[in-house]
Coordinates of N, CA and C in Angstrom, one line a residue:
M1 N 69.5 -53.2 218.7 CA 70.5 -54.2 218.8 C 71.9 -53.5 219.1
S2 N 72.6 -54.0 220.0 CA 73.9 -53.5 220.4 C 75.0 -53.9 219.4
T3 N 75.8 -52.9 219.1 CA 76.9 -53.2 218.2 C 78.2 -53.5 218.9
E4 N 78.2 -53.5 220.3 CA 79.3 -53.7 221.1 C 79.7 -55.2 221.1
P5 N 80.9 -55.6 220.9 CA 81.3 -57.0 221.0 C 81.1 -57.6 222.4
T6 N 80.6 -58.8 222.5 CA 80.4 -59.4 223.8 C 81.3 -60.6 223.9
A7 N 82.1 -60.6 225.0 CA 83.0 -61.7 225.2 C 82.4 -62.7 226.2
G8 N 82.9 -64.0 226.1 CA 82.6 -65.0 227.1 C 81.2 -65.7 226.9
L9 N 80.5 -65.4 225.8 CA 79.3 -66.1 225.6 C 79.5 -67.5 224.9
R10 N 78.7 -68.4 225.2 CA 78.8 -69.7 224.5 C 78.5 -69.6 223.1
L11 N 79.2 -70.3 222.3 CA 78.9 -70.4 220.8 C 77.6 -71.0 220.6
T12 N 76.8 -70.5 219.6 CA 75.5 -71.1 219.3 C 75.7 -72.2 218.3
T13 N 76.9 -72.5 217.9 CA 77.2 -73.6 217.0 C 76.8 -74.9 217.6
L14 N 76.1 -75.7 216.9 CA 75.7 -77.1 217.3 C 76.5 -78.1 216.6
D15 N 76.6 -79.3 217.1 CA 77.3 -80.4 216.4 C 76.3 -81.5 216.0
P16 N 75.7 -81.5 214.8 CA 74.7 -82.5 214.5 C 75.4 -83.8 214.0
G17 N 76.7 -83.9 213.9 CA 77.3 -85.1 213.5 C 78.3 -84.9 212.4
D18 N 79.0 -86.0 212.0 CA 80.1 -85.9 211.1 C 79.7 -85.5 209.7
S19 N 78.4 -85.7 209.3 CA 78.0 -85.4 207.9 C 77.4 -84.0 207.8
S20 N 77.4 -83.3 208.9 CA 76.8 -81.9 208.9 C 77.6 -81.0 208.0
V21 N 76.9 -80.0 207.4 CA 77.5 -79.1 206.5 C 77.0 -77.7 207.0
T22 N 77.9 -76.8 207.0 CA 77.6 -75.4 207.3 C 77.8 -74.6 206.0
I23 N 76.7 -73.8 205.6 CA 76.9 -73.0 204.5 C 77.0 -71.5 205.0
I24 N 78.0 -70.9 204.6 CA 78.3 -69.5 205.0 C 78.1 -68.5 203.9
N25 N 77.1 -67.7 204.1 CA 76.8 -66.6 203.1 C 77.4 -65.3 203.6
T26 N 78.3 -64.8 202.9 CA 78.9 -63.5 203.3 C 78.4 -62.4 202.3
Y27 N 77.6 -61.5 202.9 CA 77.0 -60.4 202.1 C 77.8 -59.1 202.2
L28 N 78.1 -58.5 201.1 CA 78.6 -57.1 201.2 C 77.5 -56.2 201.1
V29 N 77.4 -55.2 201.9 CA 76.3 -54.3 202.0 C 76.7 -52.9 202.4
A30 N 75.9 -51.9 201.9 CA 76.1 -50.6 202.3 C 75.8 -50.5 203.8
P31 N 76.6 -49.7 204.6 CA 76.4 -49.7 206.0 C 75.0 -49.3 206.5
D32 N 74.3 -48.5 205.7 CA 73.0 -48.1 206.1 C 71.9 -49.2 205.7
R33 N 72.4 -50.3 205.1 CA 71.4 -51.4 204.7 C 71.7 -52.6 205.6
A34 N 72.7 -52.6 206.4 CA 73.0 -53.8 207.2 C 71.8 -54.3 208.1
E35 N 71.2 -53.3 208.8 CA 70.1 -53.7 209.7 C 68.9 -54.3 208.9
A36 N 68.6 -53.7 207.8 CA 67.5 -54.1 206.9 C 67.8 -55.6 206.5
L37 N 69.1 -55.9 206.1 CA 69.4 -57.2 205.7 C 69.3 -58.2 206.9
L38 N 69.8 -57.8 208.0 CA 69.7 -58.7 209.2 C 68.3 -59.0 209.5
D39 N 67.4 -58.0 209.5 CA 66.0 -58.2 209.8 C 65.4 -59.1 208.8
Y40 N 65.7 -58.9 207.5 CA 65.1 -59.7 206.5 C 65.6 -61.2 206.6
L41 N 66.9 -61.4 206.9 CA 67.3 -62.8 207.0 C 66.7 -63.5 208.2
L42 N 66.6 -62.7 209.3 CA 66.0 -63.3 210.5 C 64.5 -63.7 210.2
R43 N 63.8 -62.8 209.6 CA 62.4 -63.1 209.3 C 62.3 -64.3 208.3
A44 N 63.1 -64.3 207.3 CA 63.1 -65.4 206.3 C 63.4 -66.7 207.0
T45 N 64.4 -66.7 207.9 CA 64.7 -67.9 208.6 C 63.6 -68.4 209.5
D46 N 63.0 -67.5 210.2 CA 61.9 -67.8 211.1 C 60.7 -68.3 210.3
E47 N 60.4 -67.7 209.2 CA 59.1 -68.0 208.4 C 59.3 -69.3 207.6
I48 N 60.5 -69.5 207.0 CA 60.6 -70.6 206.0 C 61.8 -71.5 206.3
I49 N 63.0 -71.0 206.4 CA 64.2 -71.8 206.5 C 64.1 -72.8 207.6
R50 N 63.7 -72.4 208.8 CA 63.7 -73.3 210.0 C 62.8 -74.5 209.8
H51 N 61.9 -74.4 208.9 CA 60.9 -75.5 208.6 C 61.4 -76.5 207.6
V52 N 62.5 -76.2 206.9 CA 63.0 -77.1 205.9 C 63.6 -78.3 206.6
P53 N 63.3 -79.6 206.1 CA 63.9 -80.8 206.7 C 65.4 -80.7 206.6
G54 N 66.1 -81.1 207.6 CA 67.5 -81.1 207.7 C 68.2 -79.8 208.1
F55 N 67.4 -78.8 208.4 CA 67.9 -77.5 208.9 C 68.3 -77.7 210.4
V56 N 69.4 -77.2 210.8 CA 69.9 -77.4 212.2 C 69.9 -76.0 213.0
S57 N 70.6 -75.1 212.4 CA 70.6 -73.8 213.1 C 71.1 -72.7 212.1
A58 N 70.9 -71.4 212.5 CA 71.4 -70.3 211.7 C 71.9 -69.3 212.7
N59 N 73.0 -68.6 212.3 CA 73.6 -67.6 213.1 C 73.9 -66.4 212.2
L60 N 73.5 -65.2 212.6 CA 73.7 -64.0 211.9 C 74.7 -63.1 212.6
H61 N 75.6 -62.5 211.8 CA 76.7 -61.6 212.3 C 76.8 -60.4 211.4
V62 N 77.2 -59.3 212.0 CA 77.4 -58.1 211.2 C 78.8 -57.6 211.6
S63 N 79.6 -57.1 210.6 CA 80.9 -56.6 211.0 C 80.7 -55.2 211.7
L64 N 81.7 -54.9 212.5 CA 81.5 -53.6 213.2 C 81.5 -52.4 212.3
D65 N 82.1 -52.5 211.1 CA 82.0 -51.4 210.2 C 80.7 -51.4 209.4
R66 N 79.9 -52.5 209.6 CA 78.5 -52.6 209.0 C 78.6 -52.8 207.5
T67 N 79.7 -53.3 207.0 CA 79.8 -53.5 205.5 C 79.6 -54.9 205.1
R68 N 79.6 -55.8 206.1 CA 79.5 -57.3 205.9 C 78.5 -57.9 206.8
V69 N 77.6 -58.7 206.3 CA 76.7 -59.5 207.1 C 77.0 -61.0 206.8
V70 N 77.2 -61.7 207.8 CA 77.5 -63.1 207.6 C 76.4 -64.0 208.2
N71 N 75.9 -64.9 207.4 CA 74.9 -65.8 207.8 C 75.4 -67.2 207.7
Y72 N 75.7 -67.9 208.8 CA 76.1 -69.3 208.6 C 74.9 -70.2 209.2
A73 N 74.6 -71.1 208.3 CA 73.5 -72.0 208.6 C 74.0 -73.5 208.6
Q74 N 73.6 -74.2 209.6 CA 74.1 -75.6 209.7 C 72.9 -76.5 209.2
W75 N 73.4 -77.5 208.5 CA 72.4 -78.5 207.9 C 72.9 -79.9 208.2
Q76 N 72.0 -80.8 208.3 CA 72.4 -82.2 208.7 C 73.3 -82.9 207.6
S77 N 73.2 -82.4 206.4 CA 74.0 -83.0 205.3 C 73.9 -82.1 204.1
G78 N 74.8 -82.5 203.1 CA 74.8 -81.8 201.9 C 73.5 -82.0 201.1
E79 N 72.9 -83.2 201.3 CA 71.6 -83.5 200.7 C 70.5 -82.5 201.2
A80 N 70.6 -82.2 202.5 CA 69.6 -81.3 203.1 C 69.6 -79.9 202.4
I81 N 70.8 -79.5 202.1 CA 71.0 -78.2 201.4 C 70.4 -78.2 200.0
A82 N 70.6 -79.3 199.3 CA 70.0 -79.5 198.0 C 68.5 -79.5 198.1
T83 N 68.0 -80.2 199.1 CA 66.5 -80.3 199.2 C 66.0 -78.9 199.5
A84 N 66.7 -78.1 200.3 CA 66.2 -76.8 200.7 C 66.0 -75.9 199.5
R85 N 66.8 -76.1 198.5 CA 66.7 -75.2 197.2 C 65.4 -75.5 196.6
D86 N 64.8 -76.7 196.8 CA 63.5 -77.0 196.1 C 62.3 -76.7 197.1
Y87 N 62.6 -76.3 198.3 CA 61.5 -76.1 199.3 C 60.8 -74.8 198.9
P88 N 59.5 -74.7 198.9 CA 58.8 -73.5 198.5 C 59.2 -72.3 199.2
G89 N 59.6 -71.3 198.5 CA 59.9 -70.0 199.0 C 61.4 -69.7 199.3
V90 N 62.2 -70.8 199.3 CA 63.6 -70.6 199.7 C 64.4 -69.8 198.7
M91 N 64.3 -70.1 197.4 CA 65.1 -69.4 196.4 C 64.6 -68.0 196.2
E92 N 63.3 -67.8 196.4 CA 62.7 -66.4 196.3 C 63.3 -65.6 197.4
R93 N 63.4 -66.1 198.6 CA 64.0 -65.4 199.7 C 65.4 -65.0 199.5
M94 N 66.2 -66.0 199.0 CA 67.6 -65.7 198.7 C 67.7 -64.6 197.7
G95 N 66.9 -64.6 196.7 CA 66.9 -63.6 195.7 C 66.6 -62.2 196.2
E96 N 65.6 -62.2 197.1 CA 65.2 -60.9 197.8 C 66.3 -60.4 198.7
A97 N 67.0 -61.3 199.4 CA 68.2 -60.9 200.2 C 69.3 -60.2 199.3
G98 N 69.4 -60.8 198.1 CA 70.4 -60.3 197.2 C 70.1 -58.9 196.7
L99 N 68.8 -58.5 196.7 CA 68.4 -57.2 196.3 C 68.8 -56.1 197.4
I100 N 68.8 -56.6 198.6 CA 69.2 -55.6 199.7 C 70.7 -55.5 199.8
A101 N 71.4 -56.5 199.6 CA 72.9 -56.5 199.6 C 73.5 -56.1 198.3
D102 N 74.8 -55.8 198.3 CA 75.5 -55.5 197.0 C 75.9 -56.8 196.3
S103 N 76.2 -57.8 197.1 CA 76.6 -59.1 196.6 C 76.7 -60.1 197.7
F104 N 76.7 -61.4 197.4 CA 76.9 -62.4 198.4 C 77.7 -63.6 197.9
T105 N 78.4 -64.2 198.7 CA 79.2 -65.4 198.3 C 78.8 -66.5 199.3
P106 N 78.2 -67.6 198.8 CA 78.0 -68.8 199.6 C 79.1 -69.8 199.5
I107 N 79.6 -70.3 200.7 CA 80.7 -71.2 200.7 C 80.2 -72.3 201.7
Q108 N 80.4 -73.6 201.3 CA 80.0 -74.7 202.1 C 81.3 -75.2 202.9
Y109 N 81.0 -75.5 204.2 CA 82.1 -76.0 205.0 C 81.6 -77.3 205.8
Q110 N 82.5 -78.1 206.2 CA 82.1 -79.2 207.1 C 82.6 -78.9 208.5
L111 N 81.7 -78.9 209.5 CA 82.0 -78.6 210.8 C 83.0 -79.7 211.4
R112 N 84.2 -79.2 211.9 CA 85.1 -80.2 212.4 C 85.2 -80.1 213.9
H113 N 85.0 -78.9 214.5 CA 85.1 -78.8 215.9 C 84.2 -77.7 216.4
S114 N 83.6 -77.8 217.5 CA 82.8 -76.8 218.1 C 83.3 -76.7 219.6
V115 N 83.7 -75.5 220.0 CA 84.3 -75.3 221.3 C 83.5 -74.1 222.0
A116 N 83.1 -74.3 223.2 CA 82.4 -73.3 224.0 C 83.2 -73.0 225.3
A117 N 82.9 -71.8 225.8 CA 83.5 -71.4 227.0 C 83.1 -72.3 228.2
S118 N 83.9 -72.4 229.2 CA 83.5 -73.3 230.3 C 82.8 -72.5 231.4

């Protein structure tokens, strides 16, 4: 995976409507663990999260100094996030991600605007 920033790409953010919620997990991680966390989150999303009703999209980012991994996942509503917590395997995967990272902070946002390059 390239660590070079890429300009001019369209945002992968989607707009599922006014009730959509984005949950942003910011992980602090040792630089040598960033790739392991990214791989784990991608696998967990592919195997479980994307099958949860109300899931819209997920985006993974890593800081250039490799000390932060940011995962923002869009959901159709706040209720979808609550439902996801009860979906088989979700909480176990979150716990396992926490074992790779030093810490993480989840923050919920409501998407207000999504802008892409022309």
